[in-house]
Short mmCIF file of C-alpha atoms in Angstrom, two decimals:
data_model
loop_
_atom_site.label_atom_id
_atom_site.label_comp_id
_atom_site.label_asym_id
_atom_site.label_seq_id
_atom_site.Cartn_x
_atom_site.Cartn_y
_atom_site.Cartn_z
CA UNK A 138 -21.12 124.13 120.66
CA UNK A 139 -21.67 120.60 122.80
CA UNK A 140 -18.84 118.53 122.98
CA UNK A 141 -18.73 114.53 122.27
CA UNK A 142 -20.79 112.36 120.71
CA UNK A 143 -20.75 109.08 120.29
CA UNK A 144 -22.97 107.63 117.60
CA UNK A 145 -21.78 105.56 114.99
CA UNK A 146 -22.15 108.53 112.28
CA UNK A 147 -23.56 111.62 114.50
CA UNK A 148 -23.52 113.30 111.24
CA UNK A 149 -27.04 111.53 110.48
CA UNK A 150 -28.36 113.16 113.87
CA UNK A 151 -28.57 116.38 111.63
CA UNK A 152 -30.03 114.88 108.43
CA UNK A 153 -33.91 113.96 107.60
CA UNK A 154 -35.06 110.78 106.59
CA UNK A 155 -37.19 109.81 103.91
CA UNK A 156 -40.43 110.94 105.40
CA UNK A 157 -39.12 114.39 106.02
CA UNK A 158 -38.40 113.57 109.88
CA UNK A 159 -35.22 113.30 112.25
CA UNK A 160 -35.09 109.76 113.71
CA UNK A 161 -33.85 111.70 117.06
CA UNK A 162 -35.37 112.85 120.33
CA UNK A 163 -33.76 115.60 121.78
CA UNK A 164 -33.69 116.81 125.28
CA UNK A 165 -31.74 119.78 126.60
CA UNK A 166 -31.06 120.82 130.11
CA UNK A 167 -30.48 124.40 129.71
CA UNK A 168 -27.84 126.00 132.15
CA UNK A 169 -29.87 128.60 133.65
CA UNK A 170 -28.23 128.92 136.86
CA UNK A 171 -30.01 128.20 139.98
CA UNK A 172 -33.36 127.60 138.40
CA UNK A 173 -34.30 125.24 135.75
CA UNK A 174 -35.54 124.68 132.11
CA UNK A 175 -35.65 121.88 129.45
CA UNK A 176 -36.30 121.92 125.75
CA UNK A 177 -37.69 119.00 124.26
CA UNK A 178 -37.13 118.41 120.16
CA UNK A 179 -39.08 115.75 118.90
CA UNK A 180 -38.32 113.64 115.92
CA UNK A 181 -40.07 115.29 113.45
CA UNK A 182 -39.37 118.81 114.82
CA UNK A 183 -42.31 119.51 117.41
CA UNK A 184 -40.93 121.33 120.49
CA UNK A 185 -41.94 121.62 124.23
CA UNK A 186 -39.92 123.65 126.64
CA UNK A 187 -40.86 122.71 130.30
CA UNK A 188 -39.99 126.27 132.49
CA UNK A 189 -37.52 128.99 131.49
CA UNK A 190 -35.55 129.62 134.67
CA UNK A 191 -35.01 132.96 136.55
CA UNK A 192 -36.34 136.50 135.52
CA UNK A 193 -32.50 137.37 134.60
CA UNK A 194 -32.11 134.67 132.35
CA UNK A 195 -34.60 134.85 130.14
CA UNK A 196 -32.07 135.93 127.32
CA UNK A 197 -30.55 133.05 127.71
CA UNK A 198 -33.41 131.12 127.31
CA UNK A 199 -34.54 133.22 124.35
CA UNK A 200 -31.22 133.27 122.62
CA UNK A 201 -31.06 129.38 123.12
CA UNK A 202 -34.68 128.82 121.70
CA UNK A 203 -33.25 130.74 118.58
CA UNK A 204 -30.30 129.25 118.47
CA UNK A 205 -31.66 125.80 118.02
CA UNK A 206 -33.41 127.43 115.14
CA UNK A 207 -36.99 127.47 117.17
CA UNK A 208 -39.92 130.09 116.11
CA UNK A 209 -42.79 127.79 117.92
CA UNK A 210 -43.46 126.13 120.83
CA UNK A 211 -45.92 123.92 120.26
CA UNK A 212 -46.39 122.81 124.16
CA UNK A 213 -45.34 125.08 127.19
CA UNK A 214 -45.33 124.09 130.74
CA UNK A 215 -44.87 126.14 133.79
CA UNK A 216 -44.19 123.48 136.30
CA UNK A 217 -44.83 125.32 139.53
CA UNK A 218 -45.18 129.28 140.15
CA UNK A 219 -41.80 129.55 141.76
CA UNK A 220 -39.87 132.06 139.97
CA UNK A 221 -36.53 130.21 139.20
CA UNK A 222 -38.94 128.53 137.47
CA UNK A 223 -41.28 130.61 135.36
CA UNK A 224 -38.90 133.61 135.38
CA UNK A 225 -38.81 134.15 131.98
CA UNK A 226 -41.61 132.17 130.68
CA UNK A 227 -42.93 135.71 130.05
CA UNK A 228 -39.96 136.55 127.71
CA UNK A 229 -40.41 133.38 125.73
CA UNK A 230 -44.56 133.96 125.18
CA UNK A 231 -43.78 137.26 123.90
CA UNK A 232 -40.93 136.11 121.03
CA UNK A 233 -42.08 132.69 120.09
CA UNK A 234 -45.45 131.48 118.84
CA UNK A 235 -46.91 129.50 121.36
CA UNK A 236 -49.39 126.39 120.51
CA UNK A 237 -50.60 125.47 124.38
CA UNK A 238 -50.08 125.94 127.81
CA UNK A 239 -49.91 123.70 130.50
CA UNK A 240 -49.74 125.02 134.21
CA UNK A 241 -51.17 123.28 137.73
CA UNK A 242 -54.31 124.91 139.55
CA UNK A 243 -51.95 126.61 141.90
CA UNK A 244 -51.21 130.97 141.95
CA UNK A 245 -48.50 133.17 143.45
CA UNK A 246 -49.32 136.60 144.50
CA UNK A 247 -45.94 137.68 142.90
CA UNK A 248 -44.72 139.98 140.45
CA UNK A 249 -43.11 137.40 138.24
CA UNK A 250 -45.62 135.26 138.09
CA UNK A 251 -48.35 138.35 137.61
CA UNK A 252 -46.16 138.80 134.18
CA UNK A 253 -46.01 135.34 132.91
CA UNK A 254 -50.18 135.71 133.43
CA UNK A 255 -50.47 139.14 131.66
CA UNK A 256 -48.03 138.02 128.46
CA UNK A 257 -50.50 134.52 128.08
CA UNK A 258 -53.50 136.91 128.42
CA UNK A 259 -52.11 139.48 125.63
CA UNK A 260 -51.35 136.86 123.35
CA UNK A 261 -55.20 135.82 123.82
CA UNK A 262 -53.98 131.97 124.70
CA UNK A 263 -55.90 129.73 127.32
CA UNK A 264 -53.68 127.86 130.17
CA UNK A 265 -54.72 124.35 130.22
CA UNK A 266 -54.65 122.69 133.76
CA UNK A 267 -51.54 120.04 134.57
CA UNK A 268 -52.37 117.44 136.73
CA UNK A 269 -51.57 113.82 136.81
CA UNK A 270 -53.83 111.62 134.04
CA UNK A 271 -53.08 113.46 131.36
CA UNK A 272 -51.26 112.23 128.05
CA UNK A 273 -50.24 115.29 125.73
CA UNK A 274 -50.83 115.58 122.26
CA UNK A 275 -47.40 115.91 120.71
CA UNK A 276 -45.30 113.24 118.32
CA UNK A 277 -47.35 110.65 116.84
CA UNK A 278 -44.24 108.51 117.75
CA UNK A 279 -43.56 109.95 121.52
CA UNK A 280 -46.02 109.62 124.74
CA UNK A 281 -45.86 112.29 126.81
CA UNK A 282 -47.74 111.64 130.23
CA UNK A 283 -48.15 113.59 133.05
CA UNK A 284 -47.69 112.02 135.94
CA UNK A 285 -48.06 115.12 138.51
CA UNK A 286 -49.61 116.37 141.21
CA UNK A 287 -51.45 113.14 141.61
CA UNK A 288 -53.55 115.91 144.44
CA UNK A 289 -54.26 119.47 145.32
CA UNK A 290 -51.29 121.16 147.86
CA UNK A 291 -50.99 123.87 149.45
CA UNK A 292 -47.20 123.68 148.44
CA UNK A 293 -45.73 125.01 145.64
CA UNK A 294 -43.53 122.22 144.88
CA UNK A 295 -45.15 119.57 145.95
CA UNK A 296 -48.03 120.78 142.98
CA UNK A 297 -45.17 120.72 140.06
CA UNK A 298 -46.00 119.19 137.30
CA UNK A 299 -44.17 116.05 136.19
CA UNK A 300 -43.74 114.69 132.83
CA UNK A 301 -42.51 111.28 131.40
CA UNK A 302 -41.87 111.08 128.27
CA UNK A 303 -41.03 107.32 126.37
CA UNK A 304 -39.57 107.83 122.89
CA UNK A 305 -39.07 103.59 121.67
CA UNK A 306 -37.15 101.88 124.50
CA UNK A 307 -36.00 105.40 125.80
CA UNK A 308 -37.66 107.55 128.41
CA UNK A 309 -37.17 110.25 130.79
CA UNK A 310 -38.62 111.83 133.75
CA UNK A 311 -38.80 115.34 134.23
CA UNK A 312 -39.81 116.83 138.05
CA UNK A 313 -39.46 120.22 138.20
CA UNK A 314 -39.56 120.62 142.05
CA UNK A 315 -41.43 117.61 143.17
CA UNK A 316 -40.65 116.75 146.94
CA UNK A 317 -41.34 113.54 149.01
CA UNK A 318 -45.04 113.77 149.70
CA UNK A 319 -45.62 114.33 145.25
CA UNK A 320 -42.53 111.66 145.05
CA UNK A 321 -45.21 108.94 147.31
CA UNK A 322 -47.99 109.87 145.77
CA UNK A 323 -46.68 109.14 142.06
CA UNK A 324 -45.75 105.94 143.22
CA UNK A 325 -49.01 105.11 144.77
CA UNK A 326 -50.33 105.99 141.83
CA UNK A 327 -49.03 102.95 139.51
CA UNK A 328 -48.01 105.56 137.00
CA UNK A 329 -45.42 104.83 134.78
CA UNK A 330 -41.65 106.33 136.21
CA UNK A 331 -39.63 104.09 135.24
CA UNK A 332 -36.91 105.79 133.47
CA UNK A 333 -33.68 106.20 131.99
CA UNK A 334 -33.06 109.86 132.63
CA UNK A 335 -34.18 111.55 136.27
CA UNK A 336 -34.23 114.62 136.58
CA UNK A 337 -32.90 114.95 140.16
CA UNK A 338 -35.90 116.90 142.15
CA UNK A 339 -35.70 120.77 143.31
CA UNK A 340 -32.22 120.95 142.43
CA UNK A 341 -31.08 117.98 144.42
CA UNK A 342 -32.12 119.32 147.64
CA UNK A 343 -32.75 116.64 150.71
CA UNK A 344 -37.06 117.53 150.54
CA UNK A 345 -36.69 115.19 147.25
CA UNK A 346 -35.02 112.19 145.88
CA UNK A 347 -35.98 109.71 148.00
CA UNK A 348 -34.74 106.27 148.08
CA UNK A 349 -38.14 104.65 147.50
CA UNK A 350 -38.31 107.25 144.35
CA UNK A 351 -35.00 106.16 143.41
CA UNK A 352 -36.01 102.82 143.10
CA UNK A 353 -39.35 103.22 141.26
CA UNK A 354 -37.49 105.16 138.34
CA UNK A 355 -34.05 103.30 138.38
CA UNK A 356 -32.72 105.79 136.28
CA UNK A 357 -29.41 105.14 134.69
CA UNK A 358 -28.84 109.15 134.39
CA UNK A 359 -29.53 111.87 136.67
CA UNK A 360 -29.64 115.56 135.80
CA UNK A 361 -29.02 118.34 138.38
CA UNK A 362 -30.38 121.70 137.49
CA UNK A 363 -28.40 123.85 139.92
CA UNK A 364 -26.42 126.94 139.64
CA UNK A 365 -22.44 127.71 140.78
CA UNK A 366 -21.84 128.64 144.11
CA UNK A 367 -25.76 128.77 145.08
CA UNK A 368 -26.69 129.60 148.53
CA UNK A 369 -28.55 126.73 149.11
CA UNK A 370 -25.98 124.66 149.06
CA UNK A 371 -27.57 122.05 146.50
CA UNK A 372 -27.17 119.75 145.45
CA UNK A 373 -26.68 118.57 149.16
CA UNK A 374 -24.37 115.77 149.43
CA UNK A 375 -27.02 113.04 150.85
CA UNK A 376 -28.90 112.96 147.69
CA UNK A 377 -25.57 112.50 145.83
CA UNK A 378 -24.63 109.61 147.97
CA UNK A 379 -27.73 108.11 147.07
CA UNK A 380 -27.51 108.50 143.60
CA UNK A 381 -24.04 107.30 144.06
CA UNK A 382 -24.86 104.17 145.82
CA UNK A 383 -27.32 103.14 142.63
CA UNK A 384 -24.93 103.59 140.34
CA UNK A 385 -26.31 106.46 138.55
CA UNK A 386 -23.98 108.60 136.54
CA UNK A 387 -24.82 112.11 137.33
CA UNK A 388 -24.71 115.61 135.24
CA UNK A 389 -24.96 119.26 136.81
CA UNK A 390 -25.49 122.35 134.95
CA UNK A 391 -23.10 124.04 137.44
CA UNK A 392 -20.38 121.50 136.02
CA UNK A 393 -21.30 120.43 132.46
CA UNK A 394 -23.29 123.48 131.48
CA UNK A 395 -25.85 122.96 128.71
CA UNK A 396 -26.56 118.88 129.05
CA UNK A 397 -28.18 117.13 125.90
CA UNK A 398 -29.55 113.35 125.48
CA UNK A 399 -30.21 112.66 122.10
CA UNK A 400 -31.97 109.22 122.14
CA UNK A 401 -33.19 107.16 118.49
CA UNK A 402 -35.28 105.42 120.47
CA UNK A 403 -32.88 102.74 121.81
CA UNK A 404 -29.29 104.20 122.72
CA UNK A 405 -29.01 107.76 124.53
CA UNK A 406 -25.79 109.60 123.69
CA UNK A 407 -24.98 112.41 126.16
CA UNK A 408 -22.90 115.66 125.45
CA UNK A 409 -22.25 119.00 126.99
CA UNK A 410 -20.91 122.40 126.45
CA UNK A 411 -18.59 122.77 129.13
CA UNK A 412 -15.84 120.69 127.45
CA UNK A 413 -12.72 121.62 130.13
CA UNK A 414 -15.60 120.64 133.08
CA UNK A 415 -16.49 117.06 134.01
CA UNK A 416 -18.37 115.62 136.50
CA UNK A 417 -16.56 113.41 139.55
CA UNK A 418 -17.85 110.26 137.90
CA UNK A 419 -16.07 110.96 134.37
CA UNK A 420 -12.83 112.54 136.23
CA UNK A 421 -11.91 109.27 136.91
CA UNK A 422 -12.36 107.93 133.67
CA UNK A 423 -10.79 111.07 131.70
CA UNK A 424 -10.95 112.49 128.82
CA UNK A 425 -14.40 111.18 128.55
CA UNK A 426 -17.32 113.72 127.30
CA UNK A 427 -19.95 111.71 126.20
CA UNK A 428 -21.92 108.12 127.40
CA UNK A 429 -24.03 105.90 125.43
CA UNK A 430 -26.37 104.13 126.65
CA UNK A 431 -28.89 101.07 125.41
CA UNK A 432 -31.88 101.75 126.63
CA UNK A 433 -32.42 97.58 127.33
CA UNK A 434 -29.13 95.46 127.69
CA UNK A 435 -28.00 93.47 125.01
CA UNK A 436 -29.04 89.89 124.75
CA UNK A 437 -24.97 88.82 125.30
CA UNK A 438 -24.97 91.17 128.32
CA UNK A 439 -28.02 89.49 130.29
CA UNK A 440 -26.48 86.29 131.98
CA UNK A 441 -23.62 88.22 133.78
CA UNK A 442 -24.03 86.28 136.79
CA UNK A 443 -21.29 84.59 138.77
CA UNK A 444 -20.65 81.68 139.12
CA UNK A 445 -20.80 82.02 142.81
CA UNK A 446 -23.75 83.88 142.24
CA UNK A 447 -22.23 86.83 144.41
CA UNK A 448 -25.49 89.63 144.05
CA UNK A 449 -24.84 93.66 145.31
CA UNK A 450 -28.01 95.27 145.30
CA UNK A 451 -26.24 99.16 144.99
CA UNK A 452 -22.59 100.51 145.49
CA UNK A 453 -23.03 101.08 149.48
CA UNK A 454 -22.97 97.35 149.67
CA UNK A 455 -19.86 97.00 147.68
CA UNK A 456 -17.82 99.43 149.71
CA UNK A 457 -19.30 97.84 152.67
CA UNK A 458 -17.81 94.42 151.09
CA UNK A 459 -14.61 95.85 150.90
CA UNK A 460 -14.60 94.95 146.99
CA UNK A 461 -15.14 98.49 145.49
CA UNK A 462 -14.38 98.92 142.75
CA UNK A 463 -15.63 95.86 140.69
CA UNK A 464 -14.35 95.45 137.10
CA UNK A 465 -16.10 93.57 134.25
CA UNK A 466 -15.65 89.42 134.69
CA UNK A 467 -15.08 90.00 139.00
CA UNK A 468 -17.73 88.19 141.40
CA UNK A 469 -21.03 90.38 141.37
CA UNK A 470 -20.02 92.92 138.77
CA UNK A 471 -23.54 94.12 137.09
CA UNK A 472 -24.53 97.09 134.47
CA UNK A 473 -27.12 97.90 137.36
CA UNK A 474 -23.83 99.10 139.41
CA UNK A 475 -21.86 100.44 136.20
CA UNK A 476 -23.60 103.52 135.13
CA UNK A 477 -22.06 104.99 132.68
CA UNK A 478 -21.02 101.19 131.09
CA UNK A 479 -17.36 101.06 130.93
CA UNK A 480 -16.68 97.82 132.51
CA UNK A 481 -15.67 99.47 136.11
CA UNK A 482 -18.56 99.57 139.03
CA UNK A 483 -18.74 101.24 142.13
CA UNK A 484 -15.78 103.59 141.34
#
């Protein structure tokens, strides 16, 4: 079970309203180890799941699906060929009815991804091609864009697909393993990144993540897929320092487990399963589980300037002030610095 909620009567996030629908988006970040894969729930029940991590966990990928009561996925996306990826994509084809397919114009001469192409080709189902442009067909109420590969690469990971999604004044940005050169080319794109949940790039490793990306999304929330103990050693401390420095309150798999935002299209409540496990951020602010977040500040939150109209642009030039941490009410205290909102910046 996930742990924490904070809602003003989370019972309702359960319950359907008068048109038959939940009022709630719902996006997990399945703890597949060192690989990746997100379920999507949309208010009135339509699903996506974007990848299905490694070839050995596609059990728990399966058993998940089921668990959240799923027989359908109405939209399924293999970001990239790369089997921490698609792994078990196969496994998921072959026990769930599958609506369509999305998956870039890029192959791999491997065994794993051989099977995920011979399970879509029993069930007689068509892979449509991801590429940047495209808006899917999903919840009358949610826009789901894809925002990537803007080009053709040779790379794997530089062809994943990316996919925003913007549910009200909520959104969310989804990478699978999108590096630098994909990372420029959204942004000279003009798409639309801007975003209140990141999902940190190819497991947080330095190829991704960069600062100018940072800054285009200005997420408030970042989401590592990564496994324990991995011998890559992600997520590599640089890209944590930078997510740091922008006050962005960070989640890992490896140290939350299952991660789920549950937005109603203004606020975004976070929980977890690992209930014993929090991340560095919420150490220091134990015993908290759970953040909420509005999506767009609060009309009596907007004129926190100073008085001496002291301005921080990120964390690194708070420490380098000498002033971390700030508190609520002290000289160039912003939400832009307080991630996870409880009154204390730059911790």
């Amino acid at each position: 079970m996930l742990v924490g909620c904070n809602t003003a009567n989370p019972d309702n996030q359960s319950e359907l309203n008068s048109a038959g629908v939940n009022e709630y988006l719902k996006v997990h970040f399945l703890d597949v180890g060192q690989g990746a894969s997100q379920l999507i729930i949309g208010p009135s029940g339509h699903t996506m799941l974007i990848d299905a991590g490694n070839n050995d966990q596609e059990s728990v990928v399966v058993d998940y699906l089921k668990g959240q009561g799923i027989s359908r996925i109405d939209i399924l996306v293999g970001t990239h060929p790369d089997a921490d990826h698609v792994g078990g994509l196969d496994a998921v084809i072959d026990n769930f009815e599958i609506g369509k397919i999305y998956m870039p114009k890029v192959q791999s001469n491997t065994r794993t991804f051989e099977d995920v192409l011979l399970s879509i080709q029993r069930k007689g189902l068509k892979v449509a091609t991801a590429k940047a442009g495209l808006l899917l067909d999903w919840e009358s109420d949610v826009k789901v864009a894809m925002v990537a590969p803007v080009a053709e690469n040779d790379d794997t990971n530089e062809m994943s697909a990316v996919i925003h999604i913007t549910y009200g004044a909520t959104s969310f940005l989804l990478t699978g393993d999108a590096e630098s050169g994909s990372e420029q080319e959204m942004i000279n794109s003009n798409a639309a990144l801007k975003s209140d949940v990141l999902m940190v790039g190819h497991h947080g490793s330095n190829s991704s993540t960069t600062d100018a990306f940072v800054e285009a999304v200005q997420p408030s929330y970042a989401v590592i897929q990564v496994g324990q103990e991995n011998n890559y050693g992600h997520p590599k401390a640089a890209v944590l320092e930078r997510l740091n420095d922008n006050g962005i309150q960070v989640y890992r798999n490896d140290e939350q487990g299952d991660i789920v935002f549950t937005s109603n299209g203004t606020d975004i409540t976070v929980t977890h399963s690992k209930q014993d496990v929090v991340n560095k951020d919420e150490k220091k602010n134990s015993p908290k589980q759970f953040s909420t977040l509005p999506a767009t500040p609060e009309p009596s939150a907007a004129p926190e300037q100073q008085e001496d109209t002291v301005v921080y642009k990120n964390c690194r030039e708070v420490r380098a002030a000498g002033k971390a941490p700030l508190h609520k009410g002290d000289p160039g205290y912003s939400t832009k610095l307080d991630g996870d909102r409880d009154g204390v910046a730059c911790e």
